[in-house]
Coordinates of C-alpha atoms in Angstrom, one line a residue:
M1 CA -3.4 -17.8 -7.7
I2 CA -5.2 -16.9 -4.4
S3 CA -7.7 -14.2 -3.4
V4 CA -8.2 -13.6 0.4
D5 CA -10.9 -11.1 1.5
G6 CA -13.7 -10.4 3.9
F7 CA -16.5 -11.9 1.8
G8 CA -17.8 -11.8 -1.7
D9 CA -20.6 -14.1 -3.0
F10 CA -20.4 -15.9 0.4
A11 CA -16.7 -16.9 -0.2
S12 CA -13.9 -15.3 1.7
T13 CA -11.0 -17.1 0.1
A14 CA -10.6 -18.7 -3.4
W15 CA -7.6 -20.3 -5.1
G16 CA -6.8 -21.9 -8.4
V17 CA -4.3 -22.3 -11.2
G18 CA -3.8 -19.9 -14.2
I19 CA -2.3 -21.3 -17.4
G20 CA -2.2 -19.1 -20.4
A21 CA -5.5 -17.3 -20.7
N22 CA -7.4 -19.8 -18.5
I23 CA -8.1 -19.8 -14.8
E24 CA -9.3 -22.9 -13.1
V25 CA -10.8 -22.2 -9.6
E26 CA -9.9 -25.1 -7.5
G27 CA -11.3 -24.3 -4.0
R28 CA -13.0 -21.8 -1.8
I29 CA -13.6 -21.1 1.9
F30 CA -17.1 -20.0 2.6
F31 CA -19.0 -17.9 5.1
P32 CA -18.7 -17.5 8.1
H33 CA -14.9 -18.3 8.0
S34 CA -12.8 -15.4 6.9
L35 CA -9.3 -14.1 7.6
G36 CA -10.5 -10.7 6.5
I37 CA -13.3 -10.7 9.1
F38 CA -10.8 -11.9 11.7
Y39 CA -8.5 -9.1 11.1
Q40 CA -11.2 -6.5 10.8
A41 CA -12.9 -7.6 14.0
L42 CA -9.6 -7.4 15.9
T43 CA -8.9 -4.0 14.4
Q44 CA -12.2 -2.8 15.8
Y45 CA -11.3 -4.4 19.1
L46 CA -8.0 -2.4 19.2
G47 CA -9.9 0.9 18.9
F48 CA -9.6 1.5 15.1
P49 CA -13.3 1.4 14.0
N50 CA -13.1 2.9 10.5
Y51 CA -13.3 0.9 7.3
G52 CA -9.7 0.2 6.1
D53 CA -8.0 0.8 9.5
E54 CA -6.3 -2.6 9.4
Y55 CA -3.1 -1.0 8.2
K56 CA -2.9 0.7 11.6
V57 CA -2.7 -2.7 13.2
M58 CA 0.1 -3.7 10.8
G59 CA 2.0 -0.5 11.8
L60 CA 1.4 -1.1 15.5
A61 CA 2.4 -4.8 15.5
P62 CA 6.2 -4.4 15.4
Y63 CA 6.1 -2.4 18.7
G64 CA 4.8 -5.6 20.5
K65 CA 5.5 -9.3 21.0
P66 CA 3.3 -12.3 20.2
T67 CA 2.3 -12.8 23.9
Y68 CA -1.4 -13.4 22.8
L69 CA -0.7 -16.0 20.1
S70 CA -2.2 -18.8 22.1
E71 CA -5.5 -16.8 22.4
M72 CA -5.4 -16.1 18.7
R73 CA -5.2 -19.9 18.1
N74 CA -8.5 -20.2 20.0
I75 CA -10.0 -17.8 17.5
V76 CA -8.6 -19.2 14.3
R77 CA -8.2 -23.0 13.9
L78 CA -5.8 -24.4 11.3
L79 CA -7.0 -27.5 9.5
D80 CA -5.0 -30.5 8.3
N81 CA -5.9 -29.7 4.7
G82 CA -4.3 -26.2 4.9
Q83 CA -7.5 -24.4 5.4
F84 CA -8.8 -22.5 8.4
E85 CA -12.0 -22.0 10.4
L86 CA -13.0 -19.2 12.8
E87 CA -14.3 -20.0 16.3
T88 CA -17.6 -18.2 15.6
D89 CA -18.5 -17.6 19.3
Y90 CA -16.0 -14.7 19.2
F91 CA -17.9 -13.0 16.3
R92 CA -21.3 -11.6 15.5
H93 CA -21.4 -11.6 11.7
H94 CA -22.7 -15.2 11.4
K95 CA -25.8 -14.9 13.5
E96 CA -26.7 -11.2 13.8
K97 CA -27.4 -8.4 11.3
I98 CA -24.3 -6.3 11.1
D99 CA -24.9 -2.6 10.3
Y100 CA -23.4 -1.6 7.0
E101 CA -23.9 1.9 5.8
W102 CA -22.5 4.2 3.2
D103 CA -21.7 7.8 4.1
G104 CA -19.0 8.6 1.5
V105 CA -17.1 5.6 2.9
P106 CA -18.4 2.2 4.2
R107 CA -19.3 2.1 7.9
V108 CA -19.3 -1.4 9.3
G109 CA -20.9 -2.3 12.7
L110 CA -19.2 -4.2 15.5
L111 CA -18.0 -7.6 14.3
Y112 CA -16.8 -9.1 17.5
S113 CA -18.9 -10.6 20.4
P114 CA -18.6 -10.1 24.1
K115 CA -16.8 -13.4 24.3
L116 CA -13.7 -11.8 22.7
E117 CA -13.4 -9.4 25.6
E118 CA -13.7 -12.3 28.0
L119 CA -10.7 -13.8 26.2
L120 CA -8.5 -10.7 25.7
G121 CA -9.8 -8.2 28.2
A122 CA -11.7 -5.0 27.7
A123 CA -11.5 -3.5 24.2
R124 CA -9.7 -0.3 23.6
Q125 CA -11.9 2.7 22.7
K126 CA -11.1 5.1 19.9
G127 CA -8.9 7.8 21.2
D128 CA -7.7 5.9 24.3
E129 CA -4.0 5.6 25.1
I130 CA -2.2 2.8 23.3
T131 CA -0.5 0.6 25.8
I132 CA 2.1 -2.3 25.4
R133 CA -0.9 -4.7 25.8
H134 CA -2.5 -3.3 22.7
C135 CA 0.9 -3.6 20.8
N136 CA 1.2 -7.2 21.9
I137 CA -2.3 -8.0 20.7
A138 CA -1.6 -6.3 17.4
H139 CA 1.6 -8.3 17.0
S140 CA -0.3 -11.5 17.8
V141 CA -3.1 -10.7 15.3
Q142 CA -0.6 -10.1 12.5
L143 CA 1.3 -13.3 13.3
M144 CA -1.9 -15.4 13.4
Y145 CA -3.0 -14.0 10.0
E146 CA 0.5 -14.9 8.6
T147 CA 0.4 -18.4 10.2
A148 CA -3.0 -19.2 8.7
F149 CA -2.2 -17.6 5.3
F150 CA 1.2 -19.4 4.9
N151 CA -0.3 -22.7 6.1
L152 CA -2.7 -22.5 3.1
L153 CA 0.0 -21.4 0.7
N154 CA 2.3 -24.3 1.8
S155 CA -0.6 -26.7 1.2
L156 CA -1.3 -25.4 -2.3
H157 CA 2.4 -25.5 -3.2
A158 CA 2.7 -29.1 -2.0
K159 CA -0.2 -30.1 -4.2
H160 CA 0.8 -28.2 -7.4
G161 CA 4.5 -27.6 -7.2
I162 CA 4.1 -24.3 -9.1
A163 CA 6.8 -21.7 -8.3
S164 CA 4.8 -18.5 -9.1
L165 CA 2.1 -17.0 -6.9
T166 CA -0.4 -14.2 -7.5
I167 CA -2.2 -12.6 -4.6
A168 CA -5.4 -10.5 -4.7
G169 CA -8.3 -9.7 -2.5
G170 CA -8.5 -7.1 0.3
C171 CA -6.1 -9.1 2.5
G172 CA -3.6 -8.8 -0.4
M173 CA -3.1 -5.3 1.1
N174 CA -1.3 -6.9 4.0
S175 CA 2.1 -5.9 2.8
V176 CA 3.8 -7.3 5.9
A177 CA 2.7 -10.8 5.2
N178 CA 3.3 -10.4 1.4
G179 CA 6.9 -9.5 2.1
K180 CA 7.4 -12.8 3.9
V181 CA 5.9 -15.1 1.3
I182 CA 9.2 -16.0 -0.5
L183 CA 10.9 -16.5 2.9
Q184 CA 8.3 -18.7 4.5
T185 CA 6.8 -20.7 1.7
P186 CA 8.4 -22.6 -1.2
F187 CA 7.1 -20.1 -3.8
K188 CA 9.9 -18.3 -5.8
R189 CA 8.0 -15.6 -7.6
L190 CA 5.3 -13.3 -6.3
Y191 CA 3.0 -10.8 -8.0
V192 CA 0.5 -8.8 -5.9
Q193 CA -2.2 -6.9 -7.7
P194 CA -1.8 -3.2 -6.8
A195 CA -5.6 -2.7 -6.5
A196 CA -5.9 -5.9 -4.6
G197 CA -9.3 -5.0 -3.0
D198 CA -12.7 -4.8 -4.7
A199 CA -11.6 -2.0 -7.1
G200 CA -9.2 -4.4 -8.9
G201 CA -12.2 -6.3 -10.2
A202 CA -12.9 -3.4 -12.6
I203 CA -9.6 -4.0 -14.4
G204 CA -10.1 -7.8 -14.3
A205 CA -13.6 -7.5 -15.8
A206 CA -12.3 -5.1 -18.5
V207 CA -9.4 -7.3 -19.5
Y208 CA -11.6 -10.4 -19.4
L209 CA -14.1 -8.9 -21.9
W210 CA -11.3 -7.5 -24.0
H211 CA -10.0 -11.1 -24.3
K212 CA -13.4 -12.7 -24.9
I213 CA -14.8 -10.1 -27.3
K214 CA -11.7 -9.0 -29.1
N215 CA -9.6 -12.2 -28.6
K216 CA -6.8 -10.0 -27.4
S217 CA -4.6 -10.1 -24.3
F218 CA -3.4 -7.6 -21.8
A219 CA -0.3 -7.2 -24.1
D220 CA -2.6 -5.4 -26.5
V221 CA -3.6 -2.9 -23.8
V222 CA -0.2 -1.8 -22.6
A223 CA 2.8 -0.7 -24.7
G224 CA 6.0 -2.6 -24.6
P225 CA 7.3 -5.6 -22.6
S226 CA 7.0 -6.0 -18.9
V227 CA 9.9 -4.6 -16.8
L228 CA 9.5 -7.3 -14.2
K229 CA 12.2 -10.0 -14.3
G230 CA 9.9 -13.0 -13.9
D231 CA 7.7 -11.8 -16.8
Q232 CA 10.6 -11.2 -19.1
L233 CA 11.7 -14.8 -18.3
F234 CA 8.3 -16.2 -19.3
G235 CA 7.6 -13.7 -22.1
R236 CA 4.5 -12.4 -20.4
T237 CA 3.0 -8.9 -20.5
V238 CA 1.4 -8.0 -17.2
M239 CA 0.4 -4.9 -15.3
D240 CA 3.8 -3.7 -14.3
H241 CA 2.8 -0.2 -13.4
A242 CA -0.4 1.4 -12.0
Y243 CA -0.5 4.7 -14.0
F244 CA -3.9 4.1 -15.6
G245 CA -5.8 7.0 -13.9
P246 CA -6.7 10.5 -15.2
A247 CA -4.1 13.0 -16.2
A248 CA -4.3 16.8 -16.3
S249 CA -3.6 18.8 -19.4
N250 CA -1.1 21.8 -19.4
L251 CA -4.1 24.0 -20.2
E252 CA -6.0 22.8 -17.1
I253 CA -3.0 23.4 -14.9
S254 CA -2.2 26.9 -16.3
D255 CA -5.8 28.0 -16.2
L256 CA -6.0 26.9 -12.5
L257 CA -2.9 28.8 -11.6
K258 CA -4.1 31.9 -13.4
S259 CA -7.4 31.9 -11.6
S260 CA -5.8 31.2 -8.3
A261 CA -3.1 33.9 -8.6
A262 CA -4.6 36.3 -6.2
E263 CA -5.1 33.7 -3.5
L264 CA -1.6 32.3 -3.9
D265 CA -0.2 35.8 -3.7
R266 CA -2.0 36.4 -0.4
D267 CA -0.6 33.1 0.8
G268 CA 2.9 34.4 0.1
C269 CA 3.5 31.9 -2.8
T270 CA 5.5 32.4 -6.0
V271 CA 4.9 30.4 -9.2
I272 CA 7.5 29.6 -11.8
Q273 CA 7.6 27.3 -14.8
I274 CA 10.5 25.0 -15.5
E275 CA 9.8 23.3 -18.8
N276 CA 13.1 21.3 -18.9
E277 CA 12.3 18.1 -17.0
R278 CA 15.9 17.6 -15.9
G279 CA 16.1 21.2 -14.7
L280 CA 12.8 20.7 -12.8
C281 CA 14.1 17.6 -11.1
K282 CA 17.4 19.2 -10.1
E283 CA 15.5 22.2 -8.5
V284 CA 13.1 19.9 -6.6
A285 CA 15.9 17.6 -5.5
K286 CA 17.8 20.6 -4.0
A287 CA 14.7 21.5 -2.1
L288 CA 14.2 18.0 -0.8
A289 CA 17.9 17.7 0.2
A290 CA 17.4 21.0 2.2
G291 CA 14.7 19.4 4.2
E292 CA 11.6 20.8 2.4
V293 CA 8.4 18.8 1.9
V294 CA 7.2 18.8 -1.7
G295 CA 3.8 17.9 -3.2
W296 CA 4.4 16.1 -6.5
F297 CA 1.6 15.9 -9.1
Q298 CA 2.5 14.4 -12.4
G299 CA 1.0 12.4 -15.3
R300 CA -1.7 9.8 -14.9
M301 CA -3.0 9.0 -11.4
E302 CA -2.2 5.7 -9.9
W303 CA -4.8 2.9 -10.0
G304 CA -5.2 1.6 -6.5
P305 CA -4.6 2.9 -3.0
R306 CA -0.9 3.6 -3.2
A307 CA 0.8 6.8 -4.2
L308 CA 3.6 5.7 -6.5
G309 CA 5.2 8.9 -7.6
N310 CA 2.5 10.7 -9.5
R311 CA 0.3 11.8 -6.6
S312 CA 2.8 11.9 -3.8
I313 CA 4.2 14.0 -1.0
L314 CA 7.9 13.6 -1.0
S315 CA 10.7 14.4 1.5
D316 CA 14.2 13.5 2.6
P317 CA 14.5 10.0 4.1
R318 CA 17.8 11.0 5.9
R319 CA 16.0 13.3 8.4
I320 CA 15.4 11.5 11.7
D321 CA 12.8 14.2 12.5
M322 CA 11.0 13.9 9.2
K323 CA 8.2 11.6 10.4
E324 CA 7.3 14.1 13.1
L325 CA 7.5 17.0 10.7
L326 CA 5.2 15.3 8.2
N327 CA 2.7 14.5 10.9
K328 CA 2.7 18.1 12.2
K329 CA 2.7 19.8 8.8
I330 CA 0.4 17.6 6.7
K331 CA -0.7 14.1 7.6
R332 CA -1.9 14.6 11.2
R333 CA -1.9 10.9 11.8
E334 CA -0.8 8.4 14.5
D335 CA 2.9 8.6 15.3
F336 CA 3.4 4.8 15.2
R337 CA 2.6 4.5 11.5
P338 CA 5.7 4.3 9.2
F339 CA 6.4 6.2 6.0
A340 CA 7.4 4.4 2.9
P341 CA 10.6 4.5 0.7
S342 CA 10.7 4.9 -3.1
I343 CA 14.0 3.5 -4.5
Q344 CA 15.5 3.3 -8.0
S345 CA 15.0 -0.4 -8.9
E346 CA 18.6 -0.9 -9.9
H347 CA 19.7 0.0 -6.3
A348 CA 17.1 -1.9 -4.4
A349 CA 19.1 -5.0 -3.6
E350 CA 21.9 -2.8 -2.1
W351 CA 19.5 -1.3 0.5
F352 CA 16.8 -4.0 1.1
E353 CA 17.0 -7.7 1.8
T354 CA 15.3 -8.8 -1.4
D355 CA 15.8 -9.2 -5.1
D356 CA 12.1 -9.5 -5.8
D357 CA 10.3 -7.0 -8.1
V358 CA 8.3 -4.6 -5.9
P359 CA 6.7 -2.0 -8.2
F360 CA 3.5 -1.3 -6.2
M361 CA 4.5 -0.7 -2.6
M362 CA 2.7 -4.0 -1.7
Q363 CA 5.5 -5.8 0.2
V364 CA 7.4 -4.9 3.4
Y365 CA 11.1 -6.0 3.5
Q366 CA 14.0 -5.5 5.9
I367 CA 16.3 -2.6 5.2
R368 CA 19.9 -3.9 5.3
K369 CA 21.2 -3.3 8.8
E370 CA 24.1 -1.1 7.8
K371 CA 21.8 1.1 5.8
Q372 CA 19.0 1.7 8.3
K373 CA 20.8 4.6 10.1
L374 CA 21.2 6.4 6.7
I375 CA 17.4 6.5 6.1
P376 CA 15.8 6.7 9.5
A377 CA 12.6 8.5 8.2
V378 CA 11.6 5.4 6.3
A379 CA 12.9 2.7 8.6
H380 CA 10.1 1.3 10.9
V381 CA 10.8 0.3 14.5
D382 CA 11.7 -3.2 13.4
G383 CA 14.1 -2.0 10.6
S384 CA 11.6 -2.7 7.8
G385 CA 10.2 -0.6 5.0
R386 CA 7.2 -0.9 2.6
L387 CA 9.2 -0.2 -0.5
Q388 CA 8.4 0.8 -4.0
M389 CA 10.9 0.1 -6.7
V390 CA 10.9 2.9 -9.3
Y391 CA 11.7 1.7 -12.9
R392 CA 13.0 4.1 -15.4
E393 CA 10.9 2.4 -18.1
T394 CA 7.6 2.9 -16.4
N395 CA 8.0 6.3 -14.6
Q396 CA 11.0 8.2 -16.1
L397 CA 10.2 11.5 -14.5
Y398 CA 10.0 10.2 -10.9
W399 CA 13.1 8.1 -11.6
E400 CA 14.9 11.2 -12.8
L401 CA 13.9 13.1 -9.6
I402 CA 15.3 10.3 -7.4
E403 CA 18.4 10.3 -9.6
A404 CA 18.9 14.0 -9.1
F405 CA 18.5 13.5 -5.3
R406 CA 21.0 10.6 -5.5
E407 CA 23.5 12.8 -7.3
L408 CA 23.3 15.4 -4.4
T409 CA 23.2 13.0 -1.5
G410 CA 24.3 9.6 -2.5
I411 CA 20.9 8.2 -1.5
P412 CA 18.8 6.7 -4.3
I413 CA 15.6 6.9 -2.1
L414 CA 12.9 9.4 -1.3
L415 CA 10.3 9.2 1.4
N416 CA 7.0 8.9 -0.4
T417 CA 3.5 9.3 1.2
S418 CA 0.2 9.8 -0.4
F419 CA -0.8 13.3 -1.6
N420 CA -3.7 13.9 0.8
E421 CA -4.6 15.0 4.3
N422 CA -7.2 12.8 5.9
E423 CA -9.1 12.5 2.5
P424 CA -8.8 10.5 -0.7
I425 CA -5.6 10.9 -2.7
V426 CA -5.8 14.1 -4.8
C427 CA -6.9 13.4 -8.4
R428 CA -7.2 16.8 -10.2
P429 CA -4.9 19.8 -10.0
V430 CA -7.4 21.9 -8.0
E431 CA -7.4 19.2 -5.3
A432 CA -3.6 19.2 -5.1
L433 CA -3.6 23.0 -4.9
N434 CA -6.2 23.0 -2.1
C435 CA -4.3 20.4 -0.1
F436 CA -1.1 22.4 -0.5
R437 CA -2.7 25.6 0.7
R438 CA -4.4 24.2 3.8
T439 CA -1.3 22.3 4.9
K440 CA 2.3 23.3 5.5
M441 CA 4.0 21.8 2.5
D442 CA 6.9 23.9 1.4
R443 CA 6.5 23.4 -2.4
L444 CA 4.0 22.1 -4.9
V445 CA 5.0 20.8 -8.3
I446 CA 2.1 20.4 -10.8
G447 CA 3.4 19.4 -14.2
S448 CA 6.1 21.9 -15.1
Y449 CA 4.9 24.5 -12.6
L450 CA 6.6 24.9 -9.2
I451 CA 4.8 26.8 -6.4
K452 CA 6.9 27.9 -3.5
R453 CA 6.0 29.5 -0.2
V454 CA 8.2 32.5 0.4

């Protein structure tokens, strides 16, 4: 088990062994050395200053080459024991007070020192043109992170010989690295906590107390056995889905639509109800196959940062122009960032170079070469995709929607992006309706209600 983050209680990295209900923490890496700080500082250097912008560097990296890897090795030193150290002269966090403010979201001051610009050249400012130099630095940053991370994992496996690995911590959101763990380390099974950052601690604390006070396990919290192959093998019950958030009642949805009827009419929208779920899925699948963009709001919200088919914006992955359409209609984000595929779990190995369980969109894998041209909207520039496997047992309605789309098109995949527009993912029906109205989505499905622009 390993957690890699920026910092928490002066530790940036911790690892140990979990057996049964017991976790034995074996080692830690302490302040000021941190792969999270390394990645965040270089993200700032590349002109992405907002908290959480690291995913932009991950998206930019495949456009470049590792031409700055030797410079990165000056910044991060690999140690013989598998651990790492930062060359602190390139950073400010260890000797200066870094501004940290809260204005709805965290705001973190500059983490890198002038010496980093001496090494790499002038930093990019937010809004500046992205050049091939920036792409090459991004690629080198990602590769350096992977090199240090896998070096530690290989050392831990050599010591313990355990085949299963669990990843958490904010750096657990590095889906590109996660997707390479099985290929580049001896581990055979991987589980990545879907709320890998600080938010995941809430579930961990709750389950820990549940176990200590009630002497019960996570199996008593969730219904039924795990759908994940490795957990069936070991008879474990784990968090195999993320649908633990709030849900909306039919009354809440119908009351909202009644009170919004005049506004929807002025917007040129019609509202119908399709209570038969199979019929609803067929209608929505037809719209998707015709190139429409659909907001999809169903059931309990996902716990964690990924939209996994309950608070999602969906579209046809076959459309080569769909990324551009989504950015113009709704997302208004950088063109280099990829969109993700949701695929029925039973078809995943036919389309992706993996047979791992990937329920949380936390790993990036290569799309099989012969399939890439069939789903260009979810194939990144390097032929990869940050996939979500959809299991009938854990999200039947979303699985049924993809099945209806497959029956029409032969493609068991939908493009899935989070239901938001430069804001947190929508939680309540009113937020979904507001997002739909101010963007150019073609349809919105809330529960059994379908709202369509005429």
